Structures are given as structure tokens and as C-alpha cells.
């Protein structure tokens, strides 16, 4: 399988199952016009987040790392007010619980963000962490890339956290080979 095939298959399903939306299109355009990197979630992942929020019946959603607001729109209307600034400074003041937390910010702080997410949770809260596969780089413990180390610290934390049950969904598509961690707070 090639990147072209992954993208073509993604486009096929997105065209069939996630028709264009003016708000999403304008968020992508504003992201580009504002000089932000083209790392918004792919449309099919946005739809997955949307469906997770629906399945959970999420009324309160916390997103850490909004970029240009593209994934935020997929998660709406559950998203709480936007707090601009470094998340590690604003998270300690937040009051939960949230029904769903989507973590998609700087990867080296993943474990800290996850710990806050658990603090701001209740049983049944869904926690999603983006970009935990990174072309498979995650399995190389000697890789000193800050993002890879951040994901590995996250996995260590999650595996030692008795209050959550988690797995990783590996993905291929327009954004290459990656995946996200899906966790549910059980206690
Ligand atoms: C990067 C960050 C992301 O959140 C993403 O989805 C893809 C890439 C990055 O920093 O390279
Ligand atoms: Mg991401």
C-alpha cells in the first residue's frame, strides 16, 4: 500500500460520509492563511471524534491544542470556552468534569496533559490523544525525538494508571501512518 492509495481511499469515504461543511472549510482556510502548520486532523479523524462525542453523549468537551479550530468544530457543540495560552498554565485552574478530552498539542507534554485530563474526568470520560504512532517511530525507545519520548512517557503513565482502560487505534490516510490513543476512565 502507498500513501497515494491511503489518500484516495480516505477521500472516497470522506466524500461519501463526511460531506463538505462551510465552517470546517473556513477553519482550514483560516489555519492556512494564518500561517499555522497543515497538521489539522484529517476529515475522517474529525468525523471519528464527532462520533465518539455522540456515542458518549458528551455535553462538555475539553480540547488541549486547538490549532485553527478545525477539530474543535468536529467536537462542537460540547467544547467549553476557548482559553488562549500555554495549556500547562491554564489546565490547573480548570474545573471539570469533562465528558470527553481531546489532547493534540505539543507532544512532549502528553503525559502532563493526560494527568490533567484524568483529574478533570469522571467515570465514563473518554480521553483521546492524537499522534501516538508517528510512522511507527514510537516503538524505538532509543529515538531521542521529543515527540516520540513524549508519547512513550504517556504510554508508561497510562499503563500504570488503574483508573483508565486504553488502547491505540492505528490509522493510515492523507496524514500518513499514525494513530491515536483511546482511553475511558473506569474508576
Ligand atoms: C504534528 C502534530 C500533530 O498534532 C499532527 O496531527 C501531526 C503532526 C507535528 O507536530 O508534526
Ligand atoms: Mg494531531
mmCIF file of C-alpha atoms and ligand atoms in Angstrom:
data_model
loop_
_atom_site.group_PDB
_atom_site.id
_atom_site.type_symbol
_atom_site.label_atom_id
_atom_site.label_comp_id
_atom_site.label_asym_id
_atom_site.label_seq_id
_atom_site.Cartn_x
_atom_site.Cartn_y
_atom_site.Cartn_z
ATOM 1 C CA UNK A 1 0.000 0.000 0.000
ATOM 2 C CA UNK A 2 1.160 3.516 -0.769
ATOM 3 C CA UNK A 3 0.455 6.995 0.504
ATOM 4 C CA UNK A 4 -1.492 7.708 -2.709
ATOM 5 C CA UNK A 5 -3.790 4.757 -2.056
ATOM 6 C CA UNK A 6 -4.333 5.728 1.573
ATOM 7 C CA UNK A 7 -5.276 9.245 0.485
ATOM 8 C CA UNK A 8 -7.557 8.037 -2.337
ATOM 9 C CA UNK A 9 -9.402 5.628 -0.037
ATOM 10 C CA UNK A 10 -9.748 8.324 2.623
ATOM 11 C CA UNK A 11 -11.140 10.732 0.004
ATOM 12 C CA UNK A 12 -13.666 8.138 -1.143
ATOM 13 C CA UNK A 13 -15.051 7.589 2.341
ATOM 14 C CA UNK A 14 -14.898 11.253 3.306
ATOM 15 C CA UNK A 15 -16.838 12.234 0.175
ATOM 16 C CA UNK A 16 -19.454 9.586 0.942
ATOM 17 C CA UNK A 17 -19.710 10.003 4.707
ATOM 18 C CA UNK A 18 -18.471 13.473 5.668
ATOM 19 C CA UNK A 19 -19.817 15.953 3.131
ATOM 20 C CA UNK A 20 -18.251 19.432 2.920
ATOM 21 C CA UNK A 21 -19.176 21.836 5.694
ATOM 22 C CA UNK A 22 -18.697 25.615 5.342
ATOM 23 C CA UNK A 23 -17.484 26.053 8.929
ATOM 24 C CA UNK A 24 -14.903 23.286 8.576
ATOM 25 C CA UNK A 25 -13.741 24.600 5.203
ATOM 26 C CA UNK A 26 -13.316 28.129 6.538
ATOM 27 C CA UNK A 27 -11.391 26.866 9.586
ATOM 28 C CA UNK A 28 -8.937 25.105 7.271
ATOM 29 C CA UNK A 29 -8.601 28.221 5.099
ATOM 30 C CA UNK A 30 -8.028 30.438 8.153
ATOM 31 C CA UNK A 31 -5.480 27.957 9.512
ATOM 32 C CA UNK A 32 -3.529 28.189 6.268
ATOM 33 C CA UNK A 33 -3.942 31.979 5.915
ATOM 34 C CA UNK A 34 -2.742 32.430 9.486
ATOM 35 C CA UNK A 35 0.477 30.593 8.703
ATOM 36 C CA UNK A 36 -0.306 27.672 11.023
ATOM 37 C CA UNK A 37 1.112 24.280 10.003
ATOM 38 C CA UNK A 38 -1.058 21.904 7.934
ATOM 39 C CA UNK A 39 -1.433 19.424 10.789
ATOM 40 C CA UNK A 40 -5.151 19.694 11.478
ATOM 41 C CA UNK A 41 -6.747 16.276 11.934
ATOM 42 C CA UNK A 42 -7.812 14.585 8.687
ATOM 43 C CA UNK A 43 -11.552 14.814 7.933
ATOM 44 C CA UNK A 44 -12.084 11.157 8.726
ATOM 45 C CA UNK A 45 -10.423 11.571 12.121
ATOM 46 C CA UNK A 46 -12.531 14.663 12.726
ATOM 47 C CA UNK A 47 -15.585 12.540 11.993
ATOM 48 C CA UNK A 48 -14.306 9.856 14.380
ATOM 49 C CA UNK A 49 -14.031 12.480 17.138
ATOM 50 C CA UNK A 50 -17.526 13.687 16.289
ATOM 51 C CA UNK A 51 -18.900 10.144 16.539
ATOM 52 C CA UNK A 52 -17.068 9.476 19.809
ATOM 53 C CA UNK A 53 -18.659 12.608 21.263
ATOM 54 C CA UNK A 54 -22.068 11.423 20.028
ATOM 55 C CA UNK A 55 -21.617 7.903 21.412
ATOM 56 C CA UNK A 56 -20.547 9.347 24.733
ATOM 57 C CA UNK A 57 -23.406 11.874 24.671
ATOM 58 C CA UNK A 58 -20.706 14.418 25.509
ATOM 59 C CA UNK A 59 -22.022 17.748 26.731
ATOM 60 C CA UNK A 60 -18.691 19.087 27.967
ATOM 61 C CA UNK A 61 -15.549 18.645 25.879
ATOM 62 C CA UNK A 62 -12.013 19.783 26.654
ATOM 63 C CA UNK A 63 -9.589 20.145 23.769
ATOM 64 C CA UNK A 64 -5.898 20.708 24.527
ATOM 65 C CA UNK A 65 -4.260 22.154 21.409
ATOM 66 C CA UNK A 66 -6.844 23.673 19.073
ATOM 67 C CA UNK A 67 -4.558 24.918 16.242
ATOM 68 C CA UNK A 68 -7.023 26.632 13.818
ATOM 69 C CA UNK A 69 -10.164 25.201 15.384
ATOM 70 C CA UNK A 70 -10.817 22.512 12.761
ATOM 71 C CA UNK A 71 -11.086 19.593 15.196
ATOM 72 C CA UNK A 72 -12.881 21.935 17.609
ATOM 73 C CA UNK A 73 -15.736 22.275 15.109
ATOM 74 C CA UNK A 74 -15.965 18.500 14.760
ATOM 75 C CA UNK A 75 -16.249 18.278 18.556
ATOM 76 C CA UNK A 76 -18.771 21.124 18.862
ATOM 77 C CA UNK A 77 -21.211 21.806 20.433
ATOM 78 C CA UNK A 78 -19.640 20.224 23.506
ATOM 79 C CA UNK A 79 -16.481 22.311 23.579
ATOM 80 C CA UNK A 80 -16.113 24.643 26.540
ATOM 81 C CA UNK A 81 -14.837 28.242 26.263
ATOM 82 C CA UNK A 82 -11.540 28.766 24.458
ATOM 83 C CA UNK A 83 -8.621 29.604 26.759
ATOM 84 C CA UNK A 84 -5.707 31.080 24.834
ATOM 85 C CA UNK A 85 -2.211 30.426 26.178
ATOM 86 C CA UNK A 86 0.091 27.613 27.243
ATOM 87 C CA UNK A 87 -2.135 24.727 28.359
ATOM 88 C CA UNK A 88 0.148 23.726 31.228
ATOM 89 C CA UNK A 89 -0.560 27.145 32.742
ATOM 90 C CA UNK A 90 -4.326 27.146 32.222
ATOM 91 C CA UNK A 91 -5.163 23.479 32.945
ATOM 92 C CA UNK A 92 -4.533 23.676 36.723
ATOM 93 C CA UNK A 93 -7.311 26.279 37.022
ATOM 94 C CA UNK A 94 -9.896 24.354 35.011
ATOM 95 C CA UNK A 95 -12.828 22.763 36.769
ATOM 96 C CA UNK A 96 -14.310 19.528 35.443
ATOM 97 C CA UNK A 97 -15.620 17.065 34.957
ATOM 98 C CA UNK A 98 -15.494 16.815 31.175
ATOM 99 C CA UNK A 99 -17.192 14.028 29.218
ATOM 100 C CA UNK A 100 -14.527 13.925 26.511
ATOM 101 C CA UNK A 101 -10.962 15.246 26.333
ATOM 102 C CA UNK A 102 -9.003 15.527 23.081
ATOM 103 C CA UNK A 103 -5.254 16.082 23.535
ATOM 104 C CA UNK A 104 -3.496 17.260 20.360
ATOM 105 C CA UNK A 105 -0.874 19.789 21.459
ATOM 106 C CA UNK A 106 2.918 19.667 21.923
ATOM 107 C CA UNK A 107 3.733 16.006 22.219
ATOM 108 C CA UNK A 108 6.464 16.260 24.875
ATOM 109 C CA UNK A 109 3.825 17.346 27.429
ATOM 110 C CA UNK A 110 1.415 14.494 26.611
ATOM 111 C CA UNK A 111 1.799 12.790 29.996
ATOM 112 C CA UNK A 112 1.162 16.046 31.883
ATOM 113 C CA UNK A 113 -1.902 16.782 29.765
ATOM 114 C CA UNK A 114 -3.193 13.252 30.304
ATOM 115 C CA UNK A 115 -2.771 13.557 34.077
ATOM 116 C CA UNK A 116 -4.837 16.752 33.980
ATOM 117 C CA UNK A 117 -7.438 15.020 31.814
ATOM 118 C CA UNK A 118 -7.815 12.259 34.415
ATOM 119 C CA UNK A 119 -8.073 14.862 37.176
ATOM 120 C CA UNK A 120 -10.838 16.613 35.209
ATOM 121 C CA UNK A 121 -12.721 13.383 34.447
ATOM 122 C CA UNK A 122 -15.431 11.218 35.926
ATOM 123 C CA UNK A 123 -16.119 7.540 35.285
ATOM 124 C CA UNK A 124 -17.070 7.232 31.612
ATOM 125 C CA UNK A 125 -14.983 10.167 30.428
ATOM 126 C CA UNK A 126 -13.341 9.466 27.056
ATOM 127 C CA UNK A 127 -9.755 10.687 26.572
ATOM 128 C CA UNK A 128 -8.230 10.747 23.071
ATOM 129 C CA UNK A 129 -4.561 11.579 22.428
ATOM 130 C CA UNK A 130 -3.564 12.273 18.815
ATOM 131 C CA UNK A 131 -0.382 11.220 17.002
ATOM 132 C CA UNK A 132 0.888 8.363 19.139
ATOM 133 C CA UNK A 133 2.254 6.202 16.302
ATOM 134 C CA UNK A 134 4.248 8.673 14.216
ATOM 135 C CA UNK A 135 5.160 6.379 11.324
ATOM 136 C CA UNK A 136 5.964 3.676 13.835
ATOM 137 C CA UNK A 137 8.722 5.714 15.482
ATOM 138 C CA UNK A 138 7.032 5.166 18.852
ATOM 139 C CA UNK A 139 8.451 1.643 19.247
ATOM 140 C CA UNK A 140 12.069 2.865 19.097
ATOM 141 C CA UNK A 141 12.954 3.570 22.710
ATOM 142 C CA UNK A 142 16.343 4.971 21.689
ATOM 143 C CA UNK A 143 14.733 7.629 19.462
ATOM 144 C CA UNK A 144 15.528 10.902 21.246
ATOM 145 C CA UNK A 145 12.927 12.946 19.360
ATOM 146 C CA UNK A 146 10.977 14.941 21.967
ATOM 147 C CA UNK A 147 7.621 13.936 20.479
ATOM 148 C CA UNK A 148 8.491 10.236 20.476
ATOM 149 C CA UNK A 149 9.740 10.406 24.055
ATOM 150 C CA UNK A 150 6.586 12.344 24.995
ATOM 151 C CA UNK A 151 4.380 9.601 23.578
ATOM 152 C CA UNK A 152 6.393 6.890 25.328
ATOM 153 C CA UNK A 153 6.086 8.725 28.665
ATOM 154 C CA UNK A 154 2.347 8.956 28.021
ATOM 155 C CA UNK A 155 2.095 5.202 27.373
ATOM 156 C CA UNK A 156 4.058 4.477 30.570
ATOM 157 C CA UNK A 157 1.686 6.707 32.522
ATOM 158 C CA UNK A 158 -1.456 5.189 31.007
ATOM 159 C CA UNK A 159 -0.273 1.620 31.529
ATOM 160 C CA UNK A 160 0.348 2.368 35.218
ATOM 161 C CA UNK A 161 -2.941 4.255 35.730
ATOM 162 C CA UNK A 162 -5.560 1.947 37.255
ATOM 163 C CA UNK A 163 -8.387 4.443 36.696
ATOM 164 C CA UNK A 164 -8.277 4.193 32.877
ATOM 165 C CA UNK A 165 -8.651 1.472 30.271
ATOM 166 C CA UNK A 166 -6.980 2.259 26.938
ATOM 167 C CA UNK A 167 -5.959 1.081 23.507
ATOM 168 C CA UNK A 168 -4.390 2.612 20.385
ATOM 169 C CA UNK A 169 -6.125 2.803 17.016
ATOM 170 C CA UNK A 170 -3.544 2.828 14.225
ATOM 171 C CA UNK A 171 -4.536 4.906 11.210
ATOM 172 C CA UNK A 172 -3.448 5.460 7.609
ATOM 173 C CA UNK A 173 -4.728 8.202 5.332
ATOM 174 C CA UNK A 174 -3.900 11.632 3.972
ATOM 175 C CA UNK A 175 -1.793 12.353 7.055
ATOM 176 C CA UNK A 176 0.323 9.217 6.597
ATOM 177 C CA UNK A 177 0.680 6.409 9.131
ATOM 178 C CA UNK A 178 -0.204 7.442 12.648
ATOM 179 C CA UNK A 179 -2.756 6.648 15.336
ATOM 180 C CA UNK A 180 -4.477 7.813 18.454
ATOM 181 C CA UNK A 181 -4.777 6.587 21.986
ATOM 182 C CA UNK A 182 -8.343 5.975 23.108
ATOM 183 C CA UNK A 183 -8.918 5.772 26.845
ATOM 184 C CA UNK A 184 -12.005 5.523 29.040
ATOM 185 C CA UNK A 185 -11.963 6.464 32.700
ATOM 186 C CA UNK A 186 -13.349 3.475 34.569
ATOM 187 C CA UNK A 187 -12.973 4.438 38.178
HETATM 188 C C1 LIG B 1 2.242 17.164 14.156
HETATM 189 C C2 LIG B 1 1.337 17.467 15.143
HETATM 190 C C3 LIG B 1 0.062 16.990 15.060
HETATM 191 O O1 LIG B 1 -0.844 17.245 16.016
HETATM 192 C C4 LIG B 1 -0.334 16.200 13.989
HETATM 193 O O2 LIG B 1 -1.614 15.729 13.964
HETATM 194 C C5 LIG B 1 0.575 15.887 13.003
HETATM 195 C C6 LIG B 1 1.870 16.381 13.079
HETATM 196 C C7 LIG B 1 3.620 17.695 14.247
HETATM 197 O O3 LIG B 1 3.908 18.436 15.188
HETATM 198 O O4 LIG B 1 4.424 17.389 13.376
HETATM 199 MG MG1 LIG B 2 -2.544 15.972 15.855
#
